[in-house]
Amino acid sequence: MILREYRKEDCPALLRLFHDTVHAVNARDYTKPQLDAWAPLSLDEENWDESFRRHFTVVAAVTETDGSPIDRTAVNGGLKTGAAESGIIVGFGDIDSSGYLDRLYVHKDHQGKHIGTAVCDILEAQAAKTSKKITVHSSLTARGFFEKRGYMIIRKQQVTRCGVSLTNFVMEKPLK
């Protein structure tokens, strides 16, 4: 697996991954109307691309023959930057300069392969350069993942997406 920086041409694949993952993986914790409100079929690609470029965004990709362990030997905090390392995108995550972890998604067919852990490791290392803590608004589904990483629940909340209410958790992790 290759971990690399986001590129503009990644955006359509990330939007598909986001939609498909939410509708498959999060279906055990949310209703169909909630999933549709959270991850509608039509997303504003320009808006998402701008957000990905404004944040520190990591993309995880594999090649067709990839069975190797995670490759963290490259430059830039473990990220590859060359165009040759494209591969098939299987996950992504992004964090802003304040330490807000905005998105972390792993393809529905690649769950449980430590991809989310690898992406989150890099995001947390980046946040440690500028922040004293990381904040995330975790879904019901991802709550356990973040708790295992040392995030604490600050509060349970209801958020509204497209007029539909969803439950999530504001969680924080102090950085040393």
PDB file of C-alpha atoms in Angstrom:
ATOM      1  CA  MET A   1       0.000   0.000   0.000  1.00  0.00           C
ATOM      2  CA  ILE A   2       1.141   3.490  -0.807  1.00  0.00           C
ATOM      3  CA  LEU A   3       0.287   6.536   1.293  1.00  0.00           C
ATOM      4  CA  ARG A   4       0.575   9.757  -0.657  1.00  0.00           C
ATOM      5  CA  GLU A   5      -0.588  13.318  -0.833  1.00  0.00           C
ATOM      6  CA  TYR A   6      -3.901  14.201  -2.458  1.00  0.00           C
ATOM      7  CA  ARG A   7      -3.961  15.281  -6.101  1.00  0.00           C
ATOM      8  CA  LYS A   8      -6.819  17.047  -7.888  1.00  0.00           C
ATOM      9  CA  GLU A   9      -7.378  14.060 -10.171  1.00  0.00           C
ATOM     10  CA  ASP A  10      -8.137  11.941  -7.072  1.00  0.00           C
ATOM     11  CA  CYS A  11     -11.327  13.835  -6.287  1.00  0.00           C
ATOM     12  CA  PRO A  12     -13.854  11.801  -8.340  1.00  0.00           C
ATOM     13  CA  ALA A  13     -12.528   8.530  -6.878  1.00  0.00           C
ATOM     14  CA  LEU A  14     -12.640   9.934  -3.325  1.00  0.00           C
ATOM     15  CA  LEU A  15     -16.234  11.054  -3.792  1.00  0.00           C
ATOM     16  CA  ARG A  16     -17.247   7.580  -5.021  1.00  0.00           C
ATOM     17  CA  LEU A  17     -15.362   5.931  -2.159  1.00  0.00           C
ATOM     18  CA  PHE A  18     -17.039   8.258   0.356  1.00  0.00           C
ATOM     19  CA  HIS A  19     -20.537   7.588  -0.997  1.00  0.00           C
ATOM     20  CA  ASP A  20     -20.127   3.833  -1.352  1.00  0.00           C
ATOM     21  CA  THR A  21     -18.445   3.399   2.031  1.00  0.00           C
ATOM     22  CA  VAL A  22     -21.029   5.413   3.947  1.00  0.00           C
ATOM     23  CA  HIS A  23     -23.890   3.509   2.306  1.00  0.00           C
ATOM     24  CA  ALA A  24     -22.305   0.085   2.926  1.00  0.00           C
ATOM     25  CA  VAL A  25     -20.338   0.331   6.168  1.00  0.00           C
ATOM     26  CA  ASN A  26     -22.493   2.811   8.079  1.00  0.00           C
ATOM     27  CA  ALA A  27     -25.775   1.094   7.138  1.00  0.00           C
ATOM     28  CA  ARG A  28     -25.652  -0.932  10.357  1.00  0.00           C
ATOM     29  CA  ASP A  29     -25.922   2.248  12.452  1.00  0.00           C
ATOM     30  CA  TYR A  30     -27.946   4.677  10.322  1.00  0.00           C
ATOM     31  CA  THR A  31     -31.206   4.545   8.357  1.00  0.00           C
ATOM     32  CA  LYS A  32     -31.396   4.838   4.567  1.00  0.00           C
ATOM     33  CA  PRO A  33     -32.699   8.451   4.762  1.00  0.00           C
ATOM     34  CA  GLN A  34     -29.803   9.324   7.101  1.00  0.00           C
ATOM     35  CA  LEU A  35     -27.267   7.721   4.742  1.00  0.00           C
ATOM     36  CA  ASP A  36     -28.769   9.563   1.762  1.00  0.00           C
ATOM     37  CA  ALA A  37     -28.559  12.876   3.632  1.00  0.00           C
ATOM     38  CA  TRP A  38     -24.976  12.225   4.783  1.00  0.00           C
ATOM     39  CA  ALA A  39     -23.679  10.925   1.458  1.00  0.00           C
ATOM     40  CA  PRO A  40     -25.982  11.929  -1.393  1.00  0.00           C
ATOM     41  CA  LEU A  41     -25.351  10.639  -4.894  1.00  0.00           C
ATOM     42  CA  SER A  42     -24.606  14.133  -6.151  1.00  0.00           C
ATOM     43  CA  LEU A  43     -21.711  15.897  -4.415  1.00  0.00           C
ATOM     44  CA  ASP A  44     -20.052  19.186  -5.352  1.00  0.00           C
ATOM     45  CA  GLU A  45     -16.685  18.022  -6.699  1.00  0.00           C
ATOM     46  CA  GLU A  46     -15.261  21.546  -6.865  1.00  0.00           C
ATOM     47  CA  ASN A  47     -16.147  22.194  -3.218  1.00  0.00           C
ATOM     48  CA  TRP A  48     -14.633  18.899  -2.074  1.00  0.00           C
ATOM     49  CA  ASP A  49     -11.469  19.432  -4.114  1.00  0.00           C
ATOM     50  CA  GLU A  50     -11.032  22.878  -2.584  1.00  0.00           C
ATOM     51  CA  SER A  51     -11.473  21.411   0.903  1.00  0.00           C
ATOM     52  CA  PHE A  52      -9.003  18.576   0.219  1.00  0.00           C
ATOM     53  CA  ARG A  53      -6.411  21.066  -1.047  1.00  0.00           C
ATOM     54  CA  ARG A  54      -6.938  23.448   1.889  1.00  0.00           C
ATOM     55  CA  HIS A  55      -6.478  20.589   4.375  1.00  0.00           C
ATOM     56  CA  PHE A  56      -3.624  18.126   4.764  1.00  0.00           C
ATOM     57  CA  THR A  57      -5.077  15.192   2.814  1.00  0.00           C
ATOM     58  CA  VAL A  58      -3.651  11.672   2.635  1.00  0.00           C
ATOM     59  CA  VAL A  59      -4.655   9.080   0.041  1.00  0.00           C
ATOM     60  CA  ALA A  60      -4.073   5.329   0.453  1.00  0.00           C
ATOM     61  CA  ALA A  61      -3.693   3.329  -2.755  1.00  0.00           C
ATOM     62  CA  VAL A  62      -2.846  -0.230  -3.716  1.00  0.00           C
ATOM     63  CA  THR A  63      -1.651  -1.762  -6.960  1.00  0.00           C
ATOM     64  CA  GLU A  64      -3.190  -4.860  -8.520  1.00  0.00           C
ATOM     65  CA  THR A  65      -0.349  -7.003  -7.174  1.00  0.00           C
ATOM     66  CA  ASP A  66      -0.071  -5.251  -3.835  1.00  0.00           C
ATOM     67  CA  GLY A  67       0.249  -7.677  -0.985  1.00  0.00           C
ATOM     68  CA  SER A  68       3.088  -5.865   0.666  1.00  0.00           C
ATOM     69  CA  PRO A  69       3.049  -4.152   4.036  1.00  0.00           C
ATOM     70  CA  ILE A  70       2.431  -0.439   4.269  1.00  0.00           C
ATOM     71  CA  ASP A  71       5.238   1.527   2.621  1.00  0.00           C
ATOM     72  CA  ARG A  72       6.238   4.399   4.907  1.00  0.00           C
ATOM     73  CA  THR A  73       9.792   4.790   3.623  1.00  0.00           C
ATOM     74  CA  ALA A  74       9.115   7.735   1.352  1.00  0.00           C
ATOM     75  CA  VAL A  75       9.614  11.430   1.841  1.00  0.00           C
ATOM     76  CA  ASN A  76       7.360  13.988   3.507  1.00  0.00           C
ATOM     77  CA  GLY A  77       6.431  12.247   6.732  1.00  0.00           C
ATOM     78  CA  GLY A  78       5.898   8.857   5.137  1.00  0.00           C
ATOM     79  CA  LEU A  79       4.084  10.081   2.033  1.00  0.00           C
ATOM     80  CA  LYS A  80       5.008   9.382  -1.548  1.00  0.00           C
ATOM     81  CA  THR A  81       4.621  12.315  -3.884  1.00  0.00           C
ATOM     82  CA  GLY A  82       5.493  10.959  -7.341  1.00  0.00           C
ATOM     83  CA  ALA A  83       2.905  10.347 -10.037  1.00  0.00           C
ATOM     84  CA  ALA A  84       4.133   6.774 -10.511  1.00  0.00           C
ATOM     85  CA  GLU A  85       2.570   5.750  -7.209  1.00  0.00           C
ATOM     86  CA  SER A  86      -1.053   6.089  -8.301  1.00  0.00           C
ATOM     87  CA  GLY A  87      -2.670   2.703  -7.802  1.00  0.00           C
ATOM     88  CA  ILE A  88      -6.277   2.071  -6.825  1.00  0.00           C
ATOM     89  CA  ILE A  89      -7.512   4.372  -4.075  1.00  0.00           C
ATOM     90  CA  VAL A  90      -8.695   2.426  -1.020  1.00  0.00           C
ATOM     91  CA  GLY A  91      -8.836   5.142   1.624  1.00  0.00           C
ATOM     92  CA  PHE A  92      -8.301   8.773   2.481  1.00  0.00           C
ATOM     93  CA  GLY A  93      -8.338  11.221   5.329  1.00  0.00           C
ATOM     94  CA  ASP A  94      -7.850  14.920   5.902  1.00  0.00           C
ATOM     95  CA  ILE A  95      -7.169  17.272   8.771  1.00  0.00           C
ATOM     96  CA  ASP A  96      -7.102  21.056   8.958  1.00  0.00           C
ATOM     97  CA  SER A  97      -4.481  23.280  10.558  1.00  0.00           C
ATOM     98  CA  SER A  98      -6.473  23.585  13.814  1.00  0.00           C
ATOM     99  CA  GLY A  99      -6.368  19.808  14.357  1.00  0.00           C
ATOM    100  CA  TYR A 100      -9.904  19.079  13.160  1.00  0.00           C
ATOM    101  CA  LEU A 101      -9.899  15.632  11.549  1.00  0.00           C
ATOM    102  CA  ASP A 102     -12.560  16.224   8.931  1.00  0.00           C
ATOM    103  CA  ARG A 103     -12.783  12.906   7.068  1.00  0.00           C
ATOM    104  CA  LEU A 104     -11.385   9.389   7.366  1.00  0.00           C
ATOM    105  CA  TYR A 105     -12.812   6.728   5.062  1.00  0.00           C
ATOM    106  CA  VAL A 106     -11.675   3.279   3.944  1.00  0.00           C
ATOM    107  CA  HIS A 107     -13.214   1.498   0.965  1.00  0.00           C
ATOM    108  CA  LYS A 108     -15.937  -0.944   1.987  1.00  0.00           C
ATOM    109  CA  ASP A 109     -13.986  -3.877   0.505  1.00  0.00           C
ATOM    110  CA  HIS A 110     -10.756  -2.974   2.331  1.00  0.00           C
ATOM    111  CA  GLN A 111     -11.996  -2.638   5.914  1.00  0.00           C
ATOM    112  CA  GLY A 112      -9.890  -4.284   8.633  1.00  0.00           C
ATOM    113  CA  LYS A 113      -6.583  -4.050   6.745  1.00  0.00           C
ATOM    114  CA  HIS A 114      -5.069  -1.252   8.889  1.00  0.00           C
ATOM    115  CA  ILE A 115      -5.574   1.321   6.130  1.00  0.00           C
ATOM    116  CA  GLY A 116      -7.520   3.683   8.385  1.00  0.00           C
ATOM    117  CA  THR A 117      -4.860   3.260  11.060  1.00  0.00           C
ATOM    118  CA  ALA A 118      -2.062   4.102   8.623  1.00  0.00           C
ATOM    119  CA  VAL A 119      -3.838   7.190   7.287  1.00  0.00           C
ATOM    120  CA  CYS A 120      -4.776   8.337  10.796  1.00  0.00           C
ATOM    121  CA  ASP A 121      -1.172   7.896  11.995  1.00  0.00           C
ATOM    122  CA  ILE A 122       0.006  10.370   9.365  1.00  0.00           C
ATOM    123  CA  LEU A 123      -2.832  12.817  10.041  1.00  0.00           C
ATOM    124  CA  GLU A 124      -2.087  12.748  13.769  1.00  0.00           C
ATOM    125  CA  ALA A 125       1.633  13.301  13.153  1.00  0.00           C
ATOM    126  CA  GLN A 126       0.792  16.293  10.970  1.00  0.00           C
ATOM    127  CA  ALA A 127      -1.557  17.710  13.602  1.00  0.00           C
ATOM    128  CA  ALA A 128       1.127  17.377  16.275  1.00  0.00           C
ATOM    129  CA  LYS A 129       3.175  19.992  14.392  1.00  0.00           C
ATOM    130  CA  THR A 130       0.574  22.728  14.883  1.00  0.00           C
ATOM    131  CA  SER A 131      -2.018  21.622  17.448  1.00  0.00           C
ATOM    132  CA  LYS A 132      -2.261  20.496  21.058  1.00  0.00           C
ATOM    133  CA  LYS A 133      -5.264  18.264  20.360  1.00  0.00           C
ATOM    134  CA  ILE A 134      -7.208  16.613  17.568  1.00  0.00           C
ATOM    135  CA  THR A 135     -10.969  16.940  17.328  1.00  0.00           C
ATOM    136  CA  VAL A 136     -13.199  14.657  15.281  1.00  0.00           C
ATOM    137  CA  HIS A 137     -16.946  14.366  14.823  1.00  0.00           C
ATOM    138  CA  SER A 138     -17.174  10.584  14.795  1.00  0.00           C
ATOM    139  CA  SER A 139     -20.030   8.527  13.440  1.00  0.00           C
ATOM    140  CA  LEU A 140     -21.602   5.812  15.557  1.00  0.00           C
ATOM    141  CA  THR A 141     -19.754   3.335  13.340  1.00  0.00           C
ATOM    142  CA  ALA A 142     -16.280   4.865  13.780  1.00  0.00           C
ATOM    143  CA  ARG A 143     -16.557   5.614  17.498  1.00  0.00           C
ATOM    144  CA  GLY A 144     -14.770   2.401  18.574  1.00  0.00           C
ATOM    145  CA  PHE A 145     -11.916   3.005  16.131  1.00  0.00           C
ATOM    146  CA  PHE A 146     -11.247   6.427  17.618  1.00  0.00           C
ATOM    147  CA  GLU A 147     -11.665   5.257  21.219  1.00  0.00           C
ATOM    148  CA  LYS A 148      -8.986   2.599  20.646  1.00  0.00           C
ATOM    149  CA  ARG A 149      -6.678   5.387  19.443  1.00  0.00           C
ATOM    150  CA  GLY A 150      -7.112   7.375  22.655  1.00  0.00           C
ATOM    151  CA  TYR A 151      -9.880   9.762  21.628  1.00  0.00           C
ATOM    152  CA  MET A 152     -12.324  10.704  24.374  1.00  0.00           C
ATOM    153  CA  ILE A 153     -15.990  11.513  23.899  1.00  0.00           C
ATOM    154  CA  ILE A 154     -16.679  15.145  24.710  1.00  0.00           C
ATOM    155  CA  ARG A 155     -20.364  14.960  23.855  1.00  0.00           C
ATOM    156  CA  LYS A 156     -22.963  13.113  21.831  1.00  0.00           C
ATOM    157  CA  GLN A 157     -24.741  15.384  19.397  1.00  0.00           C
ATOM    158  CA  GLN A 158     -27.417  15.536  16.734  1.00  0.00           C
ATOM    159  CA  VAL A 159     -26.428  17.143  13.443  1.00  0.00           C
ATOM    160  CA  THR A 160     -28.738  17.966  10.566  1.00  0.00           C
ATOM    161  CA  ARG A 161     -27.860  17.087   6.982  1.00  0.00           C
ATOM    162  CA  CYS A 162     -30.349  17.954   4.251  1.00  0.00           C
ATOM    163  CA  GLY A 163     -33.090  18.231   6.877  1.00  0.00           C
ATOM    164  CA  VAL A 164     -32.325  14.814   8.404  1.00  0.00           C
ATOM    165  CA  SER A 165     -30.998  14.360  11.953  1.00  0.00           C
ATOM    166  CA  LEU A 166     -27.961  12.117  12.549  1.00  0.00           C
ATOM    167  CA  THR A 167     -26.181  11.187  15.769  1.00  0.00           C
ATOM    168  CA  ASN A 168     -22.435  11.576  16.082  1.00  0.00           C
ATOM    169  CA  PHE A 169     -19.842  12.208  18.770  1.00  0.00           C
ATOM    170  CA  VAL A 170     -17.485  15.106  19.288  1.00  0.00           C
ATOM    171  CA  MET A 171     -14.252  13.408  20.334  1.00  0.00           C
ATOM    172  CA  GLU A 172     -10.825  14.765  21.239  1.00  0.00           C
ATOM    173  CA  LYS A 173      -7.344  13.385  21.591  1.00  0.00           C
ATOM    174  CA  PRO A 174      -4.645  15.380  23.368  1.00  0.00           C
ATOM    175  CA  LEU A 175      -1.297  15.535  21.597  1.00  0.00           C
ATOM    176  CA  LYS A 176       2.002  15.471  23.448  1.00  0.00           C
TER     177      LYS A 176
END
